[in-house]
Amino acid sequence: MSTENFFELQDQEQQRRHLHAVNKEQDQVKELLKRGLVRHYFLGPESIWTQEGFGTFVGGGLAVLFGALVFPKLFLYSSNSQMLKAICWIIAAGGIVACAKGLAGMIRESKNKKEPVLDAAFDEILDNDLTRLKDTAKSFIIESISRLELEEPVDEMEMILVKGPRDYVHNVNLPLLWKRGEEGRLRYSNLSVMALFFGEENLYLFTSIYNVRNGSSKFQHAYECPYHKILFAGFEDKVIETVNQQNKSVIQNLKMLVIQGGESEDEKLSMPVADYDVMKNMNGFIDNSDAEEALRMIIEKKAMSANRA
């Protein structure tokens, strides 16, 4: 390889890396904007006290405080170093500039019209998240049940994704939030998710807890259950007394999707699909059409399995 070709290949590799880094940064910015829209949908538009301008103003004020008072008392008490004095003055001056910039930002932000996020905007974000979650479920099932791709490719299976409200979250700073849409449908920020893959003889399931506010999927599990072993599949109303993440006792009246693949409790899989208390208090409804379709498919596949036997 000539020296000219070598440097040309190096330039191409640098350009490829640069393009990859730019695309990655753009994706991160898009993701932050999406999560910001979700936050605004549930909590409403931010006030000037929660936006960038106020943060800049507070940061500048702290810089002035430390540069003009705290650091001089700590470091100049036993030293007359001119360099330390200059550093303190630079910090204080930077703080004054930041305060001015933050104040200007707050004035500008206070004039911006605060528009609420529409139901359609949130629904679009959620649909995109669930589409991505379906791919995650498929990959997790293939990885967890390695023989599956050789016996029956997952891509050829029918799949239904069921979701429901989930009070427990892995991040206590992002608790479950609710909002009633214009049509009366209740939307929620934290989801129990169950993806059902319908094979010829077996039902394969993926479960996780998904948080729309930060786009994270946690506590992922995979299960396998032959249709002929399913003893019960349906809805059950349950009153659950539990302790929330604020260590407070709560009682929940829930509608549960239950799939029982054996006699023991370990062989019963259940997830909440509706909260009756929230529906009553907010005078709204929760769409359970995906869960109803999943149950219809399970009953159909179980009947077909029995006929083959």
Short mmCIF file of C-alpha atoms in Angstrom, two decimals, residues 6-258:
data_model
loop_
_atom_site.label_atom_id
_atom_site.label_comp_id
_atom_site.label_asym_id
_atom_site.label_seq_id
_atom_site.Cartn_x
_atom_site.Cartn_y
_atom_site.Cartn_z
CA PHE A 6 -2.64 4.95 3.54
CA PHE A 7 -3.37 8.59 4.36
CA GLU A 8 -6.52 8.49 2.21
CA LEU A 9 -7.82 5.52 4.20
CA GLN A 10 -7.00 7.35 7.43
CA ASP A 11 -8.97 10.41 6.26
CA GLN A 12 -11.94 8.23 5.33
CA GLU A 13 -11.87 6.54 8.75
CA GLN A 14 -11.70 9.91 10.52
CA GLN A 15 -14.63 11.19 8.47
CA ARG A 16 -16.62 8.04 9.28
CA ARG A 17 -15.93 8.44 13.01
CA HIS A 18 -16.80 12.12 12.90
CA LEU A 19 -20.09 11.41 11.09
CA HIS A 20 -20.90 8.66 13.61
CA ALA A 21 -20.19 11.03 16.52
CA VAL A 22 -22.35 13.78 14.98
CA ASN A 23 -25.26 11.37 14.37
CA LYS A 24 -24.98 10.03 17.90
CA GLU A 25 -25.04 13.54 19.35
CA GLN A 26 -28.08 14.45 17.23
CA ASP A 27 -29.89 11.31 18.43
CA GLN A 28 -29.14 12.24 22.04
CA VAL A 29 -30.52 15.74 21.51
CA LYS A 30 -33.68 14.32 19.89
CA GLU A 31 -34.10 11.91 22.80
CA LEU A 32 -33.77 14.73 25.35
CA LEU A 33 -36.37 16.79 23.48
CA LYS A 34 -38.77 13.81 23.42
CA ARG A 35 -38.42 13.22 27.17
CA GLY A 36 -38.87 16.95 27.77
CA LEU A 37 -42.18 16.81 25.86
CA VAL A 38 -43.30 13.85 27.97
CA ARG A 39 -42.46 15.76 31.16
CA HIS A 40 -44.36 18.82 29.94
CA TYR A 41 -47.33 16.66 28.92
CA PHE A 42 -47.82 15.35 32.45
CA LEU A 43 -46.59 18.32 34.49
CA GLY A 44 -47.47 21.21 32.19
CA PRO A 45 -45.11 23.83 30.71
CA GLU A 46 -42.16 24.85 32.86
CA SER A 47 -42.14 28.15 34.71
CA ILE A 48 -39.19 30.52 34.59
CA TRP A 49 -38.02 29.04 37.90
CA THR A 50 -37.40 25.62 36.35
CA GLN A 51 -35.81 26.66 33.07
CA GLU A 52 -32.26 27.31 31.90
CA GLY A 53 -32.24 31.04 32.59
CA PHE A 54 -32.91 30.66 36.30
CA GLY A 55 -30.30 27.89 36.53
CA THR A 56 -27.71 30.15 34.90
CA PHE A 57 -28.65 33.00 37.28
CA VAL A 58 -28.27 30.76 40.35
CA GLY A 59 -24.95 29.41 39.08
CA GLY A 60 -23.70 32.96 38.55
CA GLY A 61 -24.82 33.99 42.03
CA LEU A 62 -22.91 31.08 43.56
CA ALA A 63 -19.81 32.04 41.58
CA VAL A 64 -20.04 35.62 42.91
CA LEU A 65 -20.54 34.34 46.46
CA PHE A 66 -17.54 32.03 46.36
CA GLY A 67 -15.30 34.32 44.31
CA ALA A 68 -15.97 37.46 46.34
CA LEU A 69 -16.49 36.06 49.87
CA VAL A 70 -15.88 32.37 50.53
CA PHE A 71 -12.59 31.78 48.68
CA PRO A 72 -10.93 35.03 49.88
CA LYS A 73 -11.71 34.13 53.49
CA LEU A 74 -10.46 30.56 53.05
CA PHE A 75 -7.32 31.14 51.00
CA LEU A 76 -6.33 34.78 51.46
CA TYR A 77 -6.62 34.69 55.24
CA SER A 78 -3.10 33.24 55.47
CA SER A 79 -1.77 34.31 52.08
CA ASN A 80 -1.34 37.56 50.18
CA SER A 81 -0.79 35.84 46.83
CA GLN A 82 -1.67 38.15 43.97
CA MET A 83 -2.41 35.16 41.77
CA LEU A 84 -5.04 33.86 44.20
CA LYS A 85 -6.60 37.31 44.38
CA ALA A 86 -6.75 37.47 40.58
CA ILE A 87 -8.39 34.02 40.40
CA CYS A 88 -11.01 35.05 42.96
CA TRP A 89 -11.78 38.23 41.02
CA ILE A 90 -12.03 36.26 37.77
CA ILE A 91 -14.50 33.84 39.39
CA ALA A 92 -16.56 36.73 40.77
CA ALA A 93 -16.52 38.56 37.43
CA GLY A 94 -17.59 35.39 35.62
CA GLY A 95 -20.39 35.04 38.12
CA ILE A 96 -21.61 38.58 37.44
CA VAL A 97 -21.65 37.86 33.68
CA ALA A 98 -23.55 34.60 34.28
CA CYS A 99 -26.08 36.43 36.49
CA ALA A 100 -26.70 38.98 33.77
CA LYS A 101 -27.03 36.25 31.15
CA GLY A 102 -29.39 34.25 33.35
CA LEU A 103 -31.54 37.29 34.13
CA ALA A 104 -31.83 38.09 30.42
CA GLY A 105 -32.76 34.46 29.77
CA MET A 106 -35.46 34.56 32.46
CA ILE A 107 -36.96 37.71 30.95
CA ARG A 108 -36.93 36.11 27.49
CA GLU A 109 -38.43 32.85 28.77
CA SER A 110 -41.18 34.70 30.66
CA LYS A 111 -42.37 36.20 27.35
CA ASN A 112 -42.57 32.84 25.57
CA LYS A 113 -46.08 31.52 25.12
CA LYS A 114 -46.55 28.34 27.19
CA GLU A 115 -48.43 25.85 25.02
CA PRO A 116 -49.53 22.52 26.54
CA VAL A 117 -48.35 19.31 24.87
CA LEU A 118 -51.21 17.72 22.93
CA ASP A 119 -52.42 14.16 23.48
CA ALA A 120 -51.42 13.30 19.91
CA ALA A 121 -47.81 14.36 20.54
CA PHE A 122 -47.54 12.12 23.60
CA ASP A 123 -49.24 9.23 21.77
CA GLU A 124 -46.72 9.49 18.93
CA ILE A 125 -43.80 9.35 21.35
CA LEU A 126 -45.34 6.38 23.18
CA ASP A 127 -46.01 4.52 19.92
CA ASN A 128 -42.38 4.99 18.86
CA ASP A 129 -41.21 3.79 22.29
CA LEU A 130 -43.41 0.70 22.10
CA THR A 131 -42.18 -0.10 18.58
CA ARG A 132 -38.61 0.05 19.88
CA LEU A 133 -39.64 -2.04 22.90
CA LYS A 134 -41.04 -4.72 20.59
CA ASP A 135 -37.60 -5.05 18.99
CA THR A 136 -36.06 -5.25 22.48
CA ALA A 137 -38.53 -7.98 23.45
CA LYS A 138 -37.76 -9.97 20.31
CA SER A 139 -34.00 -9.76 20.88
CA PHE A 140 -34.37 -10.68 24.56
CA ILE A 141 -36.55 -13.72 23.78
CA ILE A 142 -34.04 -14.96 21.17
CA GLU A 143 -31.13 -14.45 23.58
CA SER A 144 -32.92 -16.10 26.52
CA ILE A 145 -34.24 -19.12 24.59
CA SER A 146 -31.33 -19.91 22.29
CA ARG A 147 -32.89 -22.96 20.58
CA LEU A 148 -35.89 -20.93 19.45
CA GLU A 149 -34.45 -19.52 16.23
CA LEU A 150 -33.51 -23.03 15.05
CA GLU A 151 -36.94 -24.53 15.80
CA GLU A 152 -39.29 -21.61 15.07
CA PRO A 153 -38.05 -18.13 14.07
CA VAL A 154 -39.49 -15.37 16.25
CA ASP A 155 -39.96 -13.12 13.20
CA GLU A 156 -42.57 -15.56 11.88
CA MET A 157 -44.65 -15.49 15.08
CA GLU A 158 -47.66 -13.27 15.71
CA MET A 159 -46.92 -10.80 18.48
CA ILE A 160 -49.06 -8.58 20.71
CA LEU A 161 -47.73 -6.05 23.21
CA VAL A 162 -49.88 -5.42 26.30
CA LYS A 163 -49.35 -2.46 28.62
CA GLY A 164 -50.78 -1.26 31.92
CA PRO A 165 -50.05 1.29 34.66
CA ARG A 166 -47.25 0.44 37.09
CA ASP A 167 -46.88 2.22 40.42
CA TYR A 168 -43.43 0.82 41.23
CA VAL A 169 -40.50 2.36 39.37
CA HIS A 170 -36.75 1.84 39.58
CA ASN A 171 -36.19 5.61 39.81
CA VAL A 172 -38.03 7.17 42.78
CA ASN A 173 -37.53 10.61 41.22
CA LEU A 174 -39.79 9.59 38.31
CA PRO A 175 -43.01 8.41 40.00
CA LEU A 176 -46.13 7.28 38.17
CA LEU A 177 -48.04 10.23 36.70
CA TRP A 178 -51.51 10.29 35.16
CA LYS A 179 -53.31 12.59 32.73
CA ARG A 180 -56.84 12.50 31.35
CA GLY A 181 -56.93 13.20 27.64
CA GLU A 182 -59.54 15.27 25.87
CA GLU A 183 -61.44 12.12 24.82
CA GLY A 184 -61.46 10.86 28.43
CA ARG A 185 -58.75 8.23 27.97
CA LEU A 186 -56.23 8.06 30.81
CA ARG A 187 -52.56 8.09 29.95
CA TYR A 188 -49.77 7.17 32.37
CA SER A 189 -46.01 7.57 32.56
CA ASN A 190 -44.88 4.20 33.97
CA LEU A 191 -45.88 0.97 32.28
CA SER A 192 -45.97 -2.73 32.98
CA VAL A 193 -45.28 -4.30 29.59
CA MET A 194 -45.93 -7.85 28.39
CA ALA A 195 -45.02 -8.90 24.85
CA LEU A 196 -46.65 -12.18 23.79
CA PHE A 197 -45.16 -14.24 20.94
CA PHE A 198 -47.50 -16.93 19.62
CA GLY A 199 -45.63 -20.02 18.42
CA GLU A 200 -47.16 -23.18 17.03
CA GLU A 201 -47.18 -25.08 20.32
CA ASN A 202 -45.80 -22.62 22.87
CA LEU A 203 -46.51 -19.12 24.11
CA TYR A 204 -43.39 -17.01 24.68
CA LEU A 205 -43.57 -13.95 26.91
CA PHE A 206 -41.37 -10.95 27.61
CA THR A 207 -42.08 -8.69 30.59
CA SER A 208 -40.53 -5.44 31.78
CA ILE A 209 -41.25 -2.13 33.48
CA TYR A 210 -41.00 0.84 31.13
CA ASN A 211 -40.73 4.52 32.07
CA VAL A 212 -41.83 6.94 29.35
CA ARG A 213 -40.27 9.89 31.18
CA ASN A 214 -36.71 8.65 30.65
CA GLY A 215 -37.22 5.93 28.04
CA SER A 216 -35.79 3.09 30.15
CA SER A 217 -36.83 -0.57 30.25
CA LYS A 218 -35.95 -2.41 33.46
CA PHE A 219 -36.49 -5.83 35.09
CA GLN A 220 -36.67 -7.75 31.81
CA HIS A 221 -37.72 -11.43 31.93
CA ALA A 222 -38.58 -14.14 29.42
CA TYR A 223 -41.01 -17.05 29.87
CA GLU A 224 -42.13 -20.06 27.87
CA CYS A 225 -45.43 -21.91 28.30
CA PRO A 226 -47.00 -24.67 26.14
CA TYR A 227 -50.62 -23.87 25.28
CA HIS A 228 -51.90 -27.19 26.65
CA LYS A 229 -50.49 -26.32 30.09
CA ILE A 230 -52.35 -23.01 30.38
CA LEU A 231 -55.00 -23.53 33.07
CA PHE A 232 -56.40 -19.99 33.02
CA ALA A 233 -56.07 -16.85 30.96
CA GLY A 234 -58.29 -13.89 31.71
CA PHE A 235 -58.93 -10.78 33.79
CA GLU A 236 -59.17 -10.72 37.57
CA ASP A 237 -60.12 -7.86 39.91
CA LYS A 238 -57.77 -7.65 42.89
CA VAL A 239 -57.43 -5.46 45.95
CA ILE A 240 -53.73 -5.15 46.71
CA GLU A 241 -52.29 -3.67 49.89
CA THR A 242 -48.68 -2.71 49.44
CA VAL A 243 -46.02 -0.18 50.42
CA ASN A 244 -45.00 2.40 47.84
CA GLN A 245 -41.51 3.80 47.32
CA GLN A 246 -42.21 6.59 49.80
CA ASN A 247 -42.70 3.82 52.40
CA LYS A 248 -46.41 4.59 52.71
CA SER A 249 -49.10 1.92 52.87
CA VAL A 250 -51.43 2.03 49.86
CA ILE A 251 -54.44 -0.01 48.78
CA GLN A 252 -55.00 -0.45 45.06
CA ASN A 253 -58.09 -1.74 43.28
CA LEU A 254 -56.67 -3.20 40.09
CA LYS A 255 -57.78 -5.06 37.02
CA MET A 256 -55.16 -7.75 36.37
CA LEU A 257 -54.29 -9.75 33.28
CA VAL A 258 -53.54 -13.27 34.52
#
